[in-house]
Amino acid sequence: MATTTPKTTAKTAPKKAATTSAKTTPAKPKAAKAQTTQIELTLATVEKAILVPVGVSLLVRDDVVSTVKDIAGKYQAPGGFEKELKRYEKRGATARTRLERQVRKQRTELQQDLRKRREAFQVAVKDNRKLIEKNVESFRKDLEKQSELVSAQLEKLASSAQELVTNAQGLIS
């Protein structure tokens, strides 16, 4: 006899059991229900506190196993070790070339900066030298004028003194 009965799945079976048991059991008091809810929350928190570190450790283990398998695969293959060495050598050579290029660039920039500073210093020295020479020449000309004035005044004073001496001798004799 082929009768068709509805199949209950694993998902629907607990729902039916829960709905039938909820109907048959008498209603719990609110205090007992609140206490049950608090216990369930505490149990859920404890369960999380236990399951999180376990899950993290399993993920880390999977990552380590994957990394080790990758490395082992690279080096176990025929010529794999040499291939990896050549790869590392090429990468090192590229890094060295990049560093050398950067050092040359910095050296060139430093040389240009020093050249500009030296030229600016030489210009400042030349300008200062011209200014000093101009001031010295001006001072020399002023000194010459002053000495000419002083010598003229001295000659005038000497001639006045000579006249006084001559007059004084004339009066004495």
C-alpha positions as YAML, in Angstrom:
chain: A
units: angstrom
residues:
- id: 1
  name: MET
  ca: [0.00, 0.00, 0.00]
- id: 2
  name: ALA
  ca: [1.55, 3.19, -1.10]
- id: 3
  name: THR
  ca: [0.55, 5.99, 1.11]
- id: 4
  name: THR
  ca: [2.11, 9.36, 0.91]
- id: 5
  name: THR
  ca: [2.95, 10.84, 4.22]
- id: 6
  name: PRO
  ca: [4.55, 14.20, 4.62]
- id: 7
  name: LYS
  ca: [8.21, 13.91, 5.48]
- id: 8
  name: THR
  ca: [9.47, 15.86, 8.45]
- id: 9
  name: THR
  ca: [12.86, 17.35, 8.06]
- id: 10
  name: ALA
  ca: [15.39, 17.98, 10.77]
- id: 11
  name: LYS
  ca: [14.57, 21.66, 10.70]
- id: 12
  name: THR
  ca: [10.82, 21.34, 11.05]
- id: 13
  name: ALA
  ca: [10.79, 18.57, 13.65]
- id: 14
  name: PRO
  ca: [12.14, 20.64, 16.55]
- id: 15
  name: LYS
  ca: [9.69, 23.43, 15.73]
- id: 16
  name: LYS
  ca: [6.76, 21.07, 15.94]
- id: 17
  name: ALA
  ca: [8.05, 19.59, 19.16]
- id: 18
  name: ALA
  ca: [8.60, 23.01, 20.62]
- id: 19
  name: THR
  ca: [5.14, 24.21, 19.68]
- id: 20
  name: THR
  ca: [3.46, 21.13, 21.05]
- id: 21
  name: SER
  ca: [5.45, 21.20, 24.28]
- id: 22
  name: ALA
  ca: [4.72, 24.90, 24.75]
- id: 23
  name: LYS
  ca: [1.02, 24.19, 24.46]
- id: 24
  name: THR
  ca: [1.06, 21.27, 26.88]
- id: 25
  name: THR
  ca: [3.28, 22.78, 29.57]
- id: 26
  name: PRO
  ca: [1.73, 25.24, 31.93]
- id: 27
  name: ALA
  ca: [2.93, 28.85, 31.75]
- id: 28
  name: LYS
  ca: [6.02, 29.54, 33.89]
- id: 29
  name: PRO
  ca: [5.98, 32.42, 36.31]
- id: 30
  name: LYS
  ca: [7.77, 35.59, 35.08]
- id: 31
  name: ALA
  ca: [10.53, 35.37, 37.73]
- id: 32
  name: ALA
  ca: [11.42, 31.82, 36.70]
- id: 33
  name: LYS
  ca: [11.35, 32.80, 33.02]
- id: 34
  name: ALA
  ca: [13.64, 35.80, 33.67]
- id: 35
  name: GLN
  ca: [16.03, 33.58, 35.62]
- id: 36
  name: THR
  ca: [16.08, 31.05, 32.78]
- id: 37
  name: THR
  ca: [16.80, 33.84, 30.29]
- id: 38
  name: GLN
  ca: [19.66, 35.13, 32.47]
- id: 39
  name: ILE
  ca: [21.13, 31.63, 32.72]
- id: 40
  name: GLU
  ca: [20.87, 31.19, 28.95]
- id: 41
  name: LEU
  ca: [22.64, 34.52, 28.40]
- id: 42
  name: THR
  ca: [25.39, 33.56, 30.82]
- id: 43
  name: LEU
  ca: [25.81, 30.18, 29.14]
- id: 44
  name: ALA
  ca: [25.97, 31.85, 25.72]
- id: 45
  name: THR
  ca: [28.65, 34.25, 26.97]
- id: 46
  name: VAL
  ca: [30.70, 31.42, 28.48]
- id: 47
  name: GLU
  ca: [30.30, 29.42, 25.28]
- id: 48
  name: LYS
  ca: [31.60, 32.39, 23.23]
- id: 49
  name: ALA
  ca: [34.51, 32.85, 25.61]
- id: 50
  name: ILE
  ca: [35.49, 29.23, 25.00]
- id: 51
  name: LEU
  ca: [34.75, 28.98, 21.28]
- id: 52
  name: VAL
  ca: [36.47, 32.21, 20.13]
- id: 53
  name: PRO
  ca: [40.01, 31.21, 21.19]
- id: 54
  name: VAL
  ca: [39.46, 27.71, 19.81]
- id: 55
  name: GLY
  ca: [38.32, 29.15, 16.48]
- id: 56
  name: VAL
  ca: [41.25, 31.57, 16.36]
- id: 57
  name: SER
  ca: [43.75, 28.83, 17.09]
- id: 58
  name: LEU
  ca: [42.24, 26.64, 14.36]
- id: 59
  name: LEU
  ca: [42.45, 29.50, 11.82]
- id: 60
  name: VAL
  ca: [46.07, 30.17, 12.77]
- id: 61
  name: ARG
  ca: [46.85, 26.46, 12.47]
- id: 62
  name: ASP
  ca: [45.24, 26.36, 9.02]
- id: 63
  name: ASP
  ca: [47.30, 29.41, 7.92]
- id: 64
  name: VAL
  ca: [50.53, 27.87, 9.22]
- id: 65
  name: VAL
  ca: [49.81, 24.55, 7.51]
- id: 66
  name: SER
  ca: [48.99, 26.37, 4.26]
- id: 67
  name: THR
  ca: [52.21, 28.40, 4.44]
- id: 68
  name: VAL
  ca: [54.34, 25.35, 5.17]
- id: 69
  name: LYS
  ca: [52.70, 23.45, 2.29]
- id: 70
  name: ASP
  ca: [53.38, 26.36, -0.08]
- id: 71
  name: ILE
  ca: [57.04, 26.57, 0.96]
- id: 72
  name: ALA
  ca: [57.49, 22.82, 0.82]
- id: 73
  name: GLY
  ca: [55.88, 22.75, -2.63]
- id: 74
  name: LYS
  ca: [58.28, 25.39, -3.92]
- id: 75
  name: TYR
  ca: [61.39, 23.65, -2.67]
- id: 76
  name: GLN
  ca: [60.41, 20.02, -3.32]
- id: 77
  name: ALA
  ca: [59.76, 20.51, -7.02]
- id: 78
  name: PRO
  ca: [62.68, 19.66, -9.31]
- id: 79
  name: GLY
  ca: [64.76, 22.79, -9.65]
- id: 80
  name: GLY
  ca: [62.48, 24.65, -7.26]
- id: 81
  name: PHE
  ca: [65.24, 25.57, -4.88]
- id: 82
  name: GLU
  ca: [67.41, 26.94, -7.68]
- id: 83
  name: LYS
  ca: [64.42, 28.79, -9.11]
- id: 84
  name: GLU
  ca: [63.75, 30.44, -5.77]
- id: 85
  name: LEU
  ca: [67.44, 31.33, -5.38]
- id: 86
  name: LYS
  ca: [67.44, 32.99, -8.81]
- id: 87
  name: ARG
  ca: [64.26, 34.84, -7.89]
- id: 88
  name: TYR
  ca: [65.85, 36.12, -4.67]
- id: 89
  name: GLU
  ca: [69.05, 37.04, -6.52]
- id: 90
  name: LYS
  ca: [67.10, 38.99, -9.13]
- id: 91
  name: ARG
  ca: [65.14, 40.78, -6.43]
- id: 92
  name: GLY
  ca: [68.37, 41.63, -4.58]
- id: 93
  name: ALA
  ca: [69.98, 42.92, -7.77]
- id: 94
  name: THR
  ca: [66.94, 45.07, -8.48]
- id: 95
  name: ALA
  ca: [67.06, 46.50, -4.96]
- id: 96
  name: ARG
  ca: [70.79, 47.19, -5.29]
- id: 97
  name: THR
  ca: [70.31, 48.92, -8.64]
- id: 98
  name: ARG
  ca: [67.49, 51.03, -7.22]
- id: 99
  name: LEU
  ca: [69.65, 51.98, -4.23]
- id: 100
  name: GLU
  ca: [72.63, 52.87, -6.43]
- id: 101
  name: ARG
  ca: [70.41, 55.03, -8.64]
- id: 102
  name: GLN
  ca: [69.00, 56.78, -5.58]
- id: 103
  name: VAL
  ca: [72.48, 57.38, -4.13]
- id: 104
  name: ARG
  ca: [73.71, 58.81, -7.45]
- id: 105
  name: LYS
  ca: [70.68, 61.08, -7.63]
- id: 106
  name: GLN
  ca: [71.24, 62.32, -4.07]
- id: 107
  name: ARG
  ca: [74.94, 62.85, -4.75]
- id: 108
  name: THR
  ca: [74.14, 64.88, -7.87]
- id: 109
  name: GLU
  ca: [71.61, 66.98, -5.95]
- id: 110
  name: LEU
  ca: [74.14, 67.55, -3.17]
- id: 111
  name: GLN
  ca: [76.83, 68.56, -5.66]
- id: 112
  name: GLN
  ca: [74.46, 71.00, -7.34]
- id: 113
  name: ASP
  ca: [73.44, 72.45, -3.99]
- id: 114
  name: LEU
  ca: [77.08, 72.85, -2.93]
- id: 115
  name: ARG
  ca: [77.96, 74.44, -6.28]
- id: 116
  name: LYS
  ca: [75.12, 76.97, -5.90]
- id: 117
  name: ARG
  ca: [76.17, 77.76, -2.34]
- id: 118
  name: ARG
  ca: [79.82, 78.17, -3.37]
- id: 119
  name: GLU
  ca: [78.88, 80.47, -6.24]
- id: 120
  name: ALA
  ca: [76.64, 82.53, -3.94]
- id: 121
  name: PHE
  ca: [79.48, 82.74, -1.41]
- id: 122
  name: GLN
  ca: [81.94, 83.83, -4.10]
- id: 123
  name: VAL
  ca: [79.52, 86.50, -5.32]
- id: 124
  name: ALA
  ca: [79.06, 87.75, -1.74]
- id: 125
  name: VAL
  ca: [82.85, 87.83, -1.21]
- id: 126
  name: LYS
  ca: [83.34, 89.70, -4.50]
- id: 127
  name: ASP
  ca: [80.61, 92.22, -3.62]
- id: 128
  name: ASN
  ca: [82.00, 92.72, -0.13]
- id: 129
  name: ARG
  ca: [85.52, 93.12, -1.52]
- id: 130
  name: LYS
  ca: [84.34, 95.80, -3.94]
- id: 131
  name: LEU
  ca: [82.50, 97.58, -1.14]
- id: 132
  name: ILE
  ca: [85.57, 97.46, 1.13]
- id: 133
  name: GLU
  ca: [87.87, 98.70, -1.67]
- id: 134
  name: LYS
  ca: [85.44, 101.53, -2.39]
- id: 135
  name: ASN
  ca: [85.31, 102.47, 1.32]
- id: 136
  name: VAL
  ca: [89.12, 102.30, 1.62]
- id: 137
  name: GLU
  ca: [89.55, 104.48, -1.47]
- id: 138
  name: SER
  ca: [87.03, 106.98, -0.13]
- id: 139
  name: PHE
  ca: [88.78, 106.96, 3.25]
- id: 140
  name: ARG
  ca: [92.17, 107.47, 1.54]
- id: 141
  name: LYS
  ca: [90.87, 110.45, -0.45]
- id: 142
  name: ASP
  ca: [89.35, 111.97, 2.70]
- id: 143
  name: LEU
  ca: [92.62, 111.40, 4.55]
- id: 144
  name: GLU
  ca: [94.58, 113.07, 1.73]
- id: 145
  name: LYS
  ca: [92.27, 116.08, 1.83]
- id: 146
  name: GLN
  ca: [92.58, 116.25, 5.59]
- id: 147
  name: SER
  ca: [96.37, 115.94, 5.44]
- id: 148
  name: GLU
  ca: [96.57, 118.65, 2.78]
- id: 149
  name: LEU
  ca: [94.46, 120.91, 4.99]
- id: 150
  name: VAL
  ca: [96.55, 120.12, 8.03]
- id: 151
  name: SER
  ca: [99.80, 120.69, 6.15]
- id: 152
  name: ALA
  ca: [98.48, 123.99, 4.75]
- id: 153
  name: GLN
  ca: [97.49, 125.06, 8.23]
- id: 154
  name: LEU
  ca: [100.88, 123.95, 9.58]
- id: 155
  name: GLU
  ca: [102.69, 125.91, 6.87]
- id: 156
  name: LYS
  ca: [100.55, 128.93, 7.64]
- id: 157
  name: LEU
  ca: [101.23, 128.48, 11.34]
- id: 158
  name: ALA
  ca: [104.98, 128.02, 10.65]
- id: 159
  name: SER
  ca: [105.12, 131.14, 8.53]
- id: 160
  name: SER
  ca: [103.21, 133.05, 11.20]
- id: 161
  name: ALA
  ca: [105.63, 131.76, 13.82]
- id: 162
  name: GLN
  ca: [108.57, 132.76, 11.61]
- id: 163
  name: GLU
  ca: [107.20, 136.25, 11.25]
- id: 164
  name: LEU
  ca: [106.71, 136.45, 15.00]
- id: 165
  name: VAL
  ca: [110.26, 135.27, 15.59]
- id: 166
  name: THR
  ca: [111.59, 137.78, 13.08]
- id: 167
  name: ASN
  ca: [109.57, 140.57, 14.63]
- id: 168
  name: ALA
  ca: [110.69, 139.51, 18.08]
- id: 169
  name: GLN
  ca: [114.35, 139.59, 16.97]
- id: 170
  name: GLY
  ca: [113.87, 142.99, 15.44]
- id: 171
  name: LEU
  ca: [112.43, 144.26, 18.65]
- id: 172
  name: ILE
  ca: [115.19, 142.77, 20.74]
- id: 173
  name: SER
  ca: [118.02, 144.10, 18.70]
...
